PDB file of C-alpha atoms and ligand atoms in Angstrom:
ATOM      1  CA  UNK A 260      22.376 -22.582 -15.070  1.00  0.00           C
ATOM      2  CA  UNK A 261      20.663 -19.583 -13.547  1.00  0.00           C
ATOM      3  CA  UNK A 262      22.952 -17.145 -11.855  1.00  0.00           C
ATOM      4  CA  UNK A 263      22.452 -16.919  -8.105  1.00  0.00           C
ATOM      5  CA  UNK A 264      22.820 -13.135  -8.024  1.00  0.00           C
ATOM      6  CA  UNK A 265      20.308 -10.703  -9.455  1.00  0.00           C
ATOM      7  CA  UNK A 266      19.311  -7.048  -9.319  1.00  0.00           C
ATOM      8  CA  UNK A 267      15.846  -5.637  -8.959  1.00  0.00           C
ATOM      9  CA  UNK A 268      14.136  -2.344  -8.280  1.00  0.00           C
ATOM     10  CA  UNK A 269      12.359  -2.550  -4.913  1.00  0.00           C
ATOM     11  CA  UNK A 270      10.605  -0.714  -2.089  1.00  0.00           C
ATOM     12  CA  UNK A 271      11.270  -1.699   1.529  1.00  0.00           C
ATOM     13  CA  UNK A 272       7.896  -2.486   3.127  1.00  0.00           C
ATOM     14  CA  UNK A 273       8.995  -3.814   6.500  1.00  0.00           C
ATOM     15  CA  UNK A 274      12.248  -4.166   8.375  1.00  0.00           C
ATOM     16  CA  UNK A 275      12.629  -6.531  11.345  1.00  0.00           C
ATOM     17  CA  UNK A 276      15.560  -6.868  13.728  1.00  0.00           C
ATOM     18  CA  UNK A 277      17.589 -10.050  13.484  1.00  0.00           C
ATOM     19  CA  UNK A 278      20.209 -10.730  16.140  1.00  0.00           C
ATOM     20  CA  UNK A 279      22.704  -8.036  17.075  1.00  0.00           C
ATOM     21  CA  UNK A 280      23.312  -6.237  13.816  1.00  0.00           C
ATOM     22  CA  UNK A 281      21.191  -7.667  11.020  1.00  0.00           C
ATOM     23  CA  UNK A 282      17.742  -6.990   9.666  1.00  0.00           C
ATOM     24  CA  UNK A 283      15.209  -9.025   7.747  1.00  0.00           C
ATOM     25  CA  UNK A 284      13.622  -6.961   4.990  1.00  0.00           C
ATOM     26  CA  UNK A 285      10.315  -7.588   3.287  1.00  0.00           C
ATOM     27  CA  UNK A 286      10.320  -5.750  -0.025  1.00  0.00           C
ATOM     28  CA  UNK A 287       8.046  -5.298  -3.017  1.00  0.00           C
ATOM     29  CA  UNK A 288      10.101  -5.673  -6.188  1.00  0.00           C
ATOM     30  CA  UNK A 289       9.317  -4.730  -9.751  1.00  0.00           C
ATOM     31  CA  UNK A 290      10.473  -7.945 -11.430  1.00  0.00           C
ATOM     32  CA  UNK A 291      10.003 -10.594  -8.728  1.00  0.00           C
ATOM     33  CA  UNK A 292       7.081  -9.436  -6.610  1.00  0.00           C
ATOM     34  CA  UNK A 293       7.425  -9.779  -2.885  1.00  0.00           C
ATOM     35  CA  UNK A 294      10.871 -10.853  -1.598  1.00  0.00           C
ATOM     36  CA  UNK A 295      12.424 -11.504   1.793  1.00  0.00           C
ATOM     37  CA  UNK A 296      16.095 -10.692   2.339  1.00  0.00           C
ATOM     38  CA  UNK A 297      18.653 -10.483   5.110  1.00  0.00           C
ATOM     39  CA  UNK A 298      20.716  -7.287   5.305  1.00  0.00           C
ATOM     40  CA  UNK A 299      23.806  -8.264   7.280  1.00  0.00           C
ATOM     41  CA  UNK A 300      25.472  -5.726   9.559  1.00  0.00           C
ATOM     42  CA  UNK A 301      22.934  -3.068   8.575  1.00  0.00           C
ATOM     43  CA  UNK A 302      22.483  -1.901  12.178  1.00  0.00           C
ATOM     44  CA  UNK A 303      26.209  -1.247  12.692  1.00  0.00           C
ATOM     45  CA  UNK A 304      27.187   2.415  12.436  1.00  0.00           C
ATOM     46  CA  UNK A 305      29.788   1.621   9.790  1.00  0.00           C
ATOM     47  CA  UNK A 306      27.426  -0.499   7.690  1.00  0.00           C
ATOM     48  CA  UNK A 307      28.114  -0.230   3.980  1.00  0.00           C
ATOM     49  CA  UNK A 308      24.339  -0.048   3.454  1.00  0.00           C
ATOM     50  CA  UNK A 309      24.047   3.039   5.674  1.00  0.00           C
ATOM     51  CA  UNK A 310      20.471   4.243   6.059  1.00  0.00           C
ATOM     52  CA  UNK A 311      19.461   3.146   2.586  1.00  0.00           C
ATOM     53  CA  UNK A 312      17.267   0.243   3.696  1.00  0.00           C
ATOM     54  CA  UNK A 313      14.658   1.963   5.863  1.00  0.00           C
ATOM     55  CA  UNK A 314      10.916   1.275   5.407  1.00  0.00           C
ATOM     56  CA  UNK A 315       9.580   3.202   2.348  1.00  0.00           C
ATOM     57  CA  UNK A 316      13.081   3.436   0.781  1.00  0.00           C
ATOM     58  CA  UNK A 317      12.962   2.996  -3.001  1.00  0.00           C
ATOM     59  CA  UNK A 318      16.131   1.188  -4.024  1.00  0.00           C
ATOM     60  CA  UNK A 319      17.932  -0.821  -6.627  1.00  0.00           C
ATOM     61  CA  UNK A 320      18.823  -4.047  -4.815  1.00  0.00           C
ATOM     62  CA  UNK A 321      21.494  -6.605  -5.575  1.00  0.00           C
ATOM     63  CA  UNK A 322      20.544  -9.929  -4.048  1.00  0.00           C
ATOM     64  CA  UNK A 323      22.130 -13.318  -3.681  1.00  0.00           C
ATOM     65  CA  UNK A 324      19.571 -16.090  -4.003  1.00  0.00           C
ATOM     66  CA  UNK A 325      19.485 -18.191  -0.849  1.00  0.00           C
ATOM     67  CA  UNK A 326      18.463 -21.805  -0.487  1.00  0.00           C
ATOM     68  CA  UNK A 327      15.530 -20.999   1.768  1.00  0.00           C
ATOM     69  CA  UNK A 328      13.002 -18.199   1.643  1.00  0.00           C
ATOM     70  CA  UNK A 329      15.480 -15.453   2.397  1.00  0.00           C
ATOM     71  CA  UNK A 330      17.908 -13.857  -0.019  1.00  0.00           C
ATOM     72  CA  UNK A 331      20.975 -11.895   1.058  1.00  0.00           C
ATOM     73  CA  UNK A 332      21.449  -8.233   0.217  1.00  0.00           C
ATOM     74  CA  UNK A 333      24.851  -7.801  -1.450  1.00  0.00           C
ATOM     75  CA  UNK A 334      24.404  -4.266  -2.789  1.00  0.00           C
ATOM     76  CA  UNK A 335      22.000  -1.359  -2.622  1.00  0.00           C
ATOM     77  CA  UNK A 336      21.670   1.843  -4.597  1.00  0.00           C
ATOM     78  CA  UNK A 337      19.259   4.496  -3.355  1.00  0.00           C
ATOM     79  CA  UNK A 338      16.755   5.699  -5.960  1.00  0.00           C
ATOM     80  CA  UNK A 339      14.498   7.768  -3.623  1.00  0.00           C
ATOM     81  CA  UNK A 340      15.077   7.831   0.136  1.00  0.00           C
ATOM     82  CA  UNK A 341      11.598   9.246   0.945  1.00  0.00           C
ATOM     83  CA  UNK A 342      13.080  10.577   4.182  1.00  0.00           C
ATOM     84  CA  UNK A 343      10.553  13.428   4.038  1.00  0.00           C
ATOM     85  CA  UNK A 344       7.783  10.856   4.361  1.00  0.00           C
ATOM     86  CA  UNK A 345       9.562   8.974   7.152  1.00  0.00           C
ATOM     87  CA  UNK A 346      10.416  12.057   9.210  1.00  0.00           C
ATOM     88  CA  UNK A 347       6.845  13.403   9.432  1.00  0.00           C
ATOM     89  CA  UNK A 348       4.591  11.413  11.781  1.00  0.00           C
ATOM     90  CA  UNK A 349       1.437  11.870   9.706  1.00  0.00           C
ATOM     91  CA  UNK A 350       3.056  11.008   6.374  1.00  0.00           C
ATOM     92  CA  UNK A 351       4.849   8.023   7.907  1.00  0.00           C
ATOM     93  CA  UNK A 352       1.575   6.599   9.239  1.00  0.00           C
ATOM     94  CA  UNK A 353      -0.037   7.079   5.801  1.00  0.00           C
ATOM     95  CA  UNK A 354       2.964   5.366   4.163  1.00  0.00           C
ATOM     96  CA  UNK A 355       2.914   2.412   6.546  1.00  0.00           C
ATOM     97  CA  UNK A 356      -0.747   1.720   5.738  1.00  0.00           C
ATOM     98  CA  UNK A 357       0.273   1.484   2.055  1.00  0.00           C
ATOM     99  CA  UNK A 358       3.248  -0.759   2.881  1.00  0.00           C
ATOM    100  CA  UNK A 359       1.075  -3.175   4.863  1.00  0.00           C
ATOM    101  CA  UNK A 360      -1.576  -3.209   2.110  1.00  0.00           C
ATOM    102  CA  UNK A 361       1.123  -4.246  -0.414  1.00  0.00           C
ATOM    103  CA  UNK A 362       2.410  -6.945   1.958  1.00  0.00           C
ATOM    104  CA  UNK A 363      -1.003  -8.464   2.524  1.00  0.00           C
ATOM    105  CA  UNK A 364      -2.480  -8.135  -0.985  1.00  0.00           C
ATOM    106  CA  UNK A 365       0.568  -9.508  -2.826  1.00  0.00           C
ATOM    107  CA  UNK A 366       2.175 -12.058  -0.482  1.00  0.00           C
ATOM    108  CA  UNK A 367       3.628 -14.442  -3.070  1.00  0.00           C
ATOM    109  CA  UNK A 368       7.312 -14.424  -4.018  1.00  0.00           C
ATOM    110  CA  UNK A 369       8.207 -14.555  -7.707  1.00  0.00           C
ATOM    111  CA  UNK A 370       4.713 -13.254  -8.528  1.00  0.00           C
ATOM    112  CA  UNK A 371       5.369  -9.790  -9.978  1.00  0.00           C
ATOM    113  CA  UNK A 372       2.648  -7.132 -10.136  1.00  0.00           C
ATOM    114  CA  UNK A 373       4.345  -4.284 -12.022  1.00  0.00           C
ATOM    115  CA  UNK A 374       1.208  -2.122 -12.033  1.00  0.00           C
ATOM    116  CA  UNK A 375       0.911  -2.397  -8.257  1.00  0.00           C
ATOM    117  CA  UNK A 376       4.632  -1.655  -7.878  1.00  0.00           C
ATOM    118  CA  UNK A 377       4.404   1.409 -10.098  1.00  0.00           C
ATOM    119  CA  UNK A 378       1.346   2.658  -8.196  1.00  0.00           C
ATOM    120  CA  UNK A 379       3.288   2.261  -4.947  1.00  0.00           C
ATOM    121  CA  UNK A 380       6.332   4.202  -6.172  1.00  0.00           C
ATOM    122  CA  UNK A 381       4.075   6.962  -7.561  1.00  0.00           C
ATOM    123  CA  UNK A 382       2.273   7.056  -4.212  1.00  0.00           C
ATOM    124  CA  UNK A 383       5.580   7.448  -2.333  1.00  0.00           C
ATOM    125  CA  UNK A 384       6.681  10.311  -4.594  1.00  0.00           C
ATOM    126  CA  UNK A 385       3.401  12.110  -3.835  1.00  0.00           C
ATOM    127  CA  UNK A 386       3.613  11.286  -0.114  1.00  0.00           C
ATOM    128  CA  UNK A 387       6.865  13.279   0.221  1.00  0.00           C
ATOM    129  CA  UNK A 388       4.885  16.487  -0.447  1.00  0.00           C
ATOM    130  CA  UNK A 389       1.578  15.536   1.190  1.00  0.00           C
ATOM    131  CA  UNK A 390       0.237  18.374   3.362  1.00  0.00           C
ATOM    132  CA  UNK A 391      -1.354  17.584   6.701  1.00  0.00           C
ATOM    133  CA  UNK A 392      -5.165  17.763   6.575  1.00  0.00           C
ATOM    134  CA  UNK A 393      -6.664  21.222   7.087  1.00  0.00           C
ATOM    135  CA  UNK A 394     -10.176  22.527   7.792  1.00  0.00           C
ATOM    136  CA  UNK A 395     -12.129  24.656   5.347  1.00  0.00           C
ATOM    137  CA  UNK A 396     -10.665  27.750   7.069  1.00  0.00           C
ATOM    138  CA  UNK A 397      -7.111  26.462   6.713  1.00  0.00           C
ATOM    139  CA  UNK A 398      -6.428  25.342  10.294  1.00  0.00           C
ATOM    140  CA  UNK A 399      -4.824  21.973  10.817  1.00  0.00           C
ATOM    141  CA  UNK A 400      -7.146  19.211  11.938  1.00  0.00           C
ATOM    142  CA  UNK A 401      -5.596  17.884  15.126  1.00  0.00           C
ATOM    143  CA  UNK A 402      -6.722  14.256  15.269  1.00  0.00           C
ATOM    144  CA  UNK A 403      -6.976  13.581  11.503  1.00  0.00           C
ATOM    145  CA  UNK A 404      -6.689   9.851  10.872  1.00  0.00           C
ATOM    146  CA  UNK A 405      -3.928   8.867   8.416  1.00  0.00           C
ATOM    147  CA  UNK A 406      -6.079   5.863   7.419  1.00  0.00           C
ATOM    148  CA  UNK A 407      -8.675   8.297   5.987  1.00  0.00           C
ATOM    149  CA  UNK A 408      -6.153  10.222   3.868  1.00  0.00           C
ATOM    150  CA  UNK A 409      -7.528  10.361   0.263  1.00  0.00           C
ATOM    151  CA  UNK A 410      -4.103   9.495  -1.206  1.00  0.00           C
ATOM    152  CA  UNK A 411      -3.878   6.169   0.631  1.00  0.00           C
ATOM    153  CA  UNK A 412      -7.569   5.363   0.046  1.00  0.00           C
ATOM    154  CA  UNK A 413      -6.960   5.945  -3.667  1.00  0.00           C
ATOM    155  CA  UNK A 414      -3.874   3.710  -3.683  1.00  0.00           C
ATOM    156  CA  UNK A 415      -5.715   0.882  -1.940  1.00  0.00           C
ATOM    157  CA  UNK A 416      -8.659   1.010  -4.362  1.00  0.00           C
ATOM    158  CA  UNK A 417      -6.169   0.806  -7.252  1.00  0.00           C
ATOM    159  CA  UNK A 418      -4.346  -2.104  -5.584  1.00  0.00           C
ATOM    160  CA  UNK A 419      -7.674  -3.921  -5.122  1.00  0.00           C
ATOM    161  CA  UNK A 420      -8.271  -3.396  -8.824  1.00  0.00           C
ATOM    162  CA  UNK A 421      -4.829  -4.809  -9.741  1.00  0.00           C
ATOM    163  CA  UNK A 422      -5.430  -7.769  -7.405  1.00  0.00           C
ATOM    164  CA  UNK A 423      -8.607  -8.583  -9.323  1.00  0.00           C
ATOM    165  CA  UNK A 424     -11.048  -7.413  -6.670  1.00  0.00           C
ATOM    166  CA  UNK A 425     -12.247  -4.409  -8.656  1.00  0.00           C
ATOM    167  CA  UNK A 426     -15.165  -2.737  -6.913  1.00  0.00           C
ATOM    168  CA  UNK A 427     -17.976  -2.589  -9.471  1.00  0.00           C
ATOM    169  CA  UNK A 428     -19.808   0.704  -9.008  1.00  0.00           C
ATOM    170  CA  UNK A 429     -21.749   1.798 -12.095  1.00  0.00           C
ATOM    171  CA  UNK A 430     -24.745  -0.481 -11.576  1.00  0.00           C
ATOM    172  CA  UNK A 431     -25.955  -3.134  -9.130  1.00  0.00           C
ATOM    173  CA  UNK A 432     -23.249  -5.822  -9.004  1.00  0.00           C
ATOM    174  CA  UNK A 433     -25.949  -8.489  -8.511  1.00  0.00           C
ATOM    175  CA  UNK A 434     -28.640  -7.608 -11.052  1.00  0.00           C
ATOM    176  CA  UNK A 435     -27.291  -4.773 -13.191  1.00  0.00           C
ATOM    177  CA  UNK A 436     -30.008  -2.314 -12.161  1.00  0.00           C
ATOM    178  CA  UNK A 437     -28.865   1.256 -12.738  1.00  0.00           C
ATOM    179  CA  UNK A 438     -29.750   2.254  -9.204  1.00  0.00           C
ATOM    180  CA  UNK A 439     -30.298   3.801  -6.829  1.00  0.00           C
ATOM    181  CA  UNK A 440     -27.329   2.035  -5.197  1.00  0.00           C
ATOM    182  CA  UNK A 441     -27.426   2.130  -1.404  1.00  0.00           C
ATOM    183  CA  UNK A 442     -24.950  -0.478  -0.276  1.00  0.00           C
ATOM    184  CA  UNK A 443     -21.715  -2.301  -1.008  1.00  0.00           C
ATOM    185  CA  UNK A 444     -21.641  -6.095  -1.108  1.00  0.00           C
ATOM    186  CA  UNK A 445     -18.220  -7.742  -0.744  1.00  0.00           C
ATOM    187  CA  UNK A 446     -19.726 -11.017  -1.944  1.00  0.00           C
ATOM    188  CA  UNK A 447     -20.893  -9.394  -5.188  1.00  0.00           C
ATOM    189  CA  UNK A 448     -17.744  -7.241  -5.381  1.00  0.00           C
ATOM    190  CA  UNK A 449     -19.537  -3.948  -5.794  1.00  0.00           C
ATOM    191  CA  UNK A 450     -22.369  -1.574  -5.117  1.00  0.00           C
ATOM    192  CA  UNK A 451     -25.852  -3.104  -4.970  1.00  0.00           C
ATOM    193  CA  UNK A 452     -29.441  -1.925  -5.196  1.00  0.00           C
ATOM    194  CA  UNK A 453     -31.962  -2.034  -2.359  1.00  0.00           C
ATOM    195  CA  UNK A 454     -33.187  -5.482  -3.408  1.00  0.00           C
ATOM    196  CA  UNK A 455     -29.710  -6.999  -2.979  1.00  0.00           C
ATOM    197  CA  UNK A 456     -28.611  -5.055   0.079  1.00  0.00           C
ATOM    198  CA  UNK A 457     -29.016  -7.861   2.601  1.00  0.00           C
ATOM    199  CA  UNK A 458     -25.771  -8.308   4.526  1.00  0.00           C
ATOM    200  CA  UNK A 459     -24.140  -5.458   2.610  1.00  0.00           C
ATOM    201  CA  UNK A 460     -22.457  -2.327   4.001  1.00  0.00           C
ATOM    202  CA  UNK A 461     -24.526   0.839   3.823  1.00  0.00           C
ATOM    203  CA  UNK A 462     -22.973   3.209   1.319  1.00  0.00           C
ATOM    204  CA  UNK A 463     -23.813   6.915   1.433  1.00  0.00           C
ATOM    205  CA  UNK A 464     -24.092   8.941  -1.798  1.00  0.00           C
ATOM    206  CA  UNK A 465     -20.847  10.661  -0.675  1.00  0.00           C
ATOM    207  CA  UNK A 466     -19.131   7.300  -0.304  1.00  0.00           C
ATOM    208  CA  UNK A 467     -20.255   6.064  -3.718  1.00  0.00           C
ATOM    209  CA  UNK A 468     -19.249   9.304  -5.453  1.00  0.00           C
ATOM    210  CA  UNK A 469     -15.940   9.349  -3.577  1.00  0.00           C
ATOM    211  CA  UNK A 470     -15.012   5.805  -4.583  1.00  0.00           C
ATOM    212  CA  UNK A 471     -15.932   6.494  -8.202  1.00  0.00           C
ATOM    213  CA  UNK A 472     -13.800   9.644  -8.169  1.00  0.00           C
ATOM    214  CA  UNK A 473     -10.808   7.936  -6.567  1.00  0.00           C
ATOM    215  CA  UNK A 474     -10.943   5.005  -9.008  1.00  0.00           C
ATOM    216  CA  UNK A 475     -11.342   7.209 -12.074  1.00  0.00           C
ATOM    217  CA  UNK A 476      -8.659   9.769 -11.273  1.00  0.00           C
ATOM    218  CA  UNK A 477      -4.895   9.322 -10.973  1.00  0.00           C
ATOM    219  CA  UNK A 478      -3.260   9.182  -7.533  1.00  0.00           C
ATOM    220  CA  UNK A 479      -2.021  12.767  -7.922  1.00  0.00           C
ATOM    221  CA  UNK A 480      -5.635  13.984  -8.015  1.00  0.00           C
ATOM    222  CA  UNK A 481      -6.869  12.049  -4.962  1.00  0.00           C
ATOM    223  CA  UNK A 482      -6.977  15.246  -2.908  1.00  0.00           C
ATOM    224  CA  UNK A 483      -9.090  16.945  -5.582  1.00  0.00           C
ATOM    225  CA  UNK A 484     -11.887  14.353  -5.520  1.00  0.00           C
ATOM    226  CA  UNK A 485     -13.588  16.319  -2.747  1.00  0.00           C
ATOM    227  CA  UNK A 486     -14.102  13.443  -0.330  1.00  0.00           C
ATOM    228  CA  UNK A 487     -16.295  14.375   2.623  1.00  0.00           C
ATOM    229  CA  UNK A 488     -15.705  12.953   6.110  1.00  0.00           C
ATOM    230  CA  UNK A 489     -18.584  10.532   5.554  1.00  0.00           C
ATOM    231  CA  UNK A 490     -17.302   9.627   2.087  1.00  0.00           C
ATOM    232  CA  UNK A 491     -13.818   8.851   3.451  1.00  0.00           C
ATOM    233  CA  UNK A 492     -15.211   6.629   6.203  1.00  0.00           C
ATOM    234  CA  UNK A 493     -17.353   4.735   3.682  1.00  0.00           C
ATOM    235  CA  UNK A 494     -14.339   4.191   1.375  1.00  0.00           C
ATOM    236  CA  UNK A 495     -12.292   2.849   4.280  1.00  0.00           C
ATOM    237  CA  UNK A 496     -15.168   0.555   5.304  1.00  0.00           C
ATOM    238  CA  UNK A 497     -15.387  -0.871   1.757  1.00  0.00           C
ATOM    239  CA  UNK A 498     -11.606  -1.376   1.546  1.00  0.00           C
ATOM    240  CA  UNK A 499     -11.515  -3.050   4.979  1.00  0.00           C
ATOM    241  CA  UNK A 500     -14.446  -5.336   4.113  1.00  0.00           C
ATOM    242  CA  UNK A 501     -12.857  -6.227   0.739  1.00  0.00           C
ATOM    243  CA  UNK A 502      -9.616  -7.274   2.461  1.00  0.00           C
ATOM    244  CA  UNK A 503     -11.530  -9.409   4.941  1.00  0.00           C
ATOM    245  CA  UNK A 504     -13.748 -11.055   2.347  1.00  0.00           C
ATOM    246  CA  UNK A 505     -11.133 -11.647  -0.392  1.00  0.00           C
ATOM    247  CA  UNK A 506      -7.966 -12.107   1.634  1.00  0.00           C
ATOM    248  CA  UNK A 507      -9.129 -12.899   5.160  1.00  0.00           C
ATOM    249  CA  UNK A 508      -6.990 -10.165   6.722  1.00  0.00           C
ATOM    250  CA  UNK A 509      -7.229  -6.795   8.449  1.00  0.00           C
ATOM    251  CA  UNK A 510      -4.511  -4.135   8.375  1.00  0.00           C
ATOM    252  CA  UNK A 511      -2.945  -3.541  11.796  1.00  0.00           C
ATOM    253  CA  UNK A 512      -1.736  -0.119  10.655  1.00  0.00           C
ATOM    254  CA  UNK A 513      -5.340   0.961   9.987  1.00  0.00           C
ATOM    255  CA  UNK A 514      -6.486  -0.125  13.445  1.00  0.00           C
ATOM    256  CA  UNK A 515      -3.846   2.178  14.946  1.00  0.00           C
ATOM    257  CA  UNK A 516      -4.013   5.002  12.375  1.00  0.00           C
TER     258      UNK A 516
HETATM  259 ZN1  LIG B 871     -29.716  -5.483  -7.619  1.00  0.00          ZN
END
């Protein structure tokens, strides 16, 4: 008979209050995919879990399998706290976009996506050192949108790839023509030529080159792709349209970030 307790490596994606002292956690786990768990007494100052179960925390969790949807946290070991991402407003907003993307793209329990999980943990390691956006002359850009950060655009394109919604970019996704490619069709799942652009999103040359660069390079090189402002906006538009078409959802964190 299967044991009712198990351990798994996990990242806390969302944490909701439950009653006086408890929290409900939604986590992405390496071995079991998305899981829901109750952390009892976690909001008490003397909680044995301390501050180890905050959103973006990378942990080794010990869980007791419940009868319903929710497991119970019985132990937690901190692998990476990522407090440097949580304590900076810009980095936190970037991180929460990634957390929501994981929640919405991989909603099924016991449906592991180790490649997506590894991309997420790599993303969080890089997020801890992410500089705030600066102009060409080195001054900080005041109202820079976290949703347009190359690192989180790169992660989301990779997650779309893992989810099976790979944007096809090298040739027209409808007819295979080499180009020129002017638009992105969510129905076709990629860039399309002029002849197949009806109902598709207009894609600038910057946007097409930016998406190709982000998909080809590792997360650590997202900042070196040289995304322009227009290219970033086009990437976000393609990601948003892909979520809507394939999953029927929009990210709330992007609307506010
Ligand atoms: Zn075509």
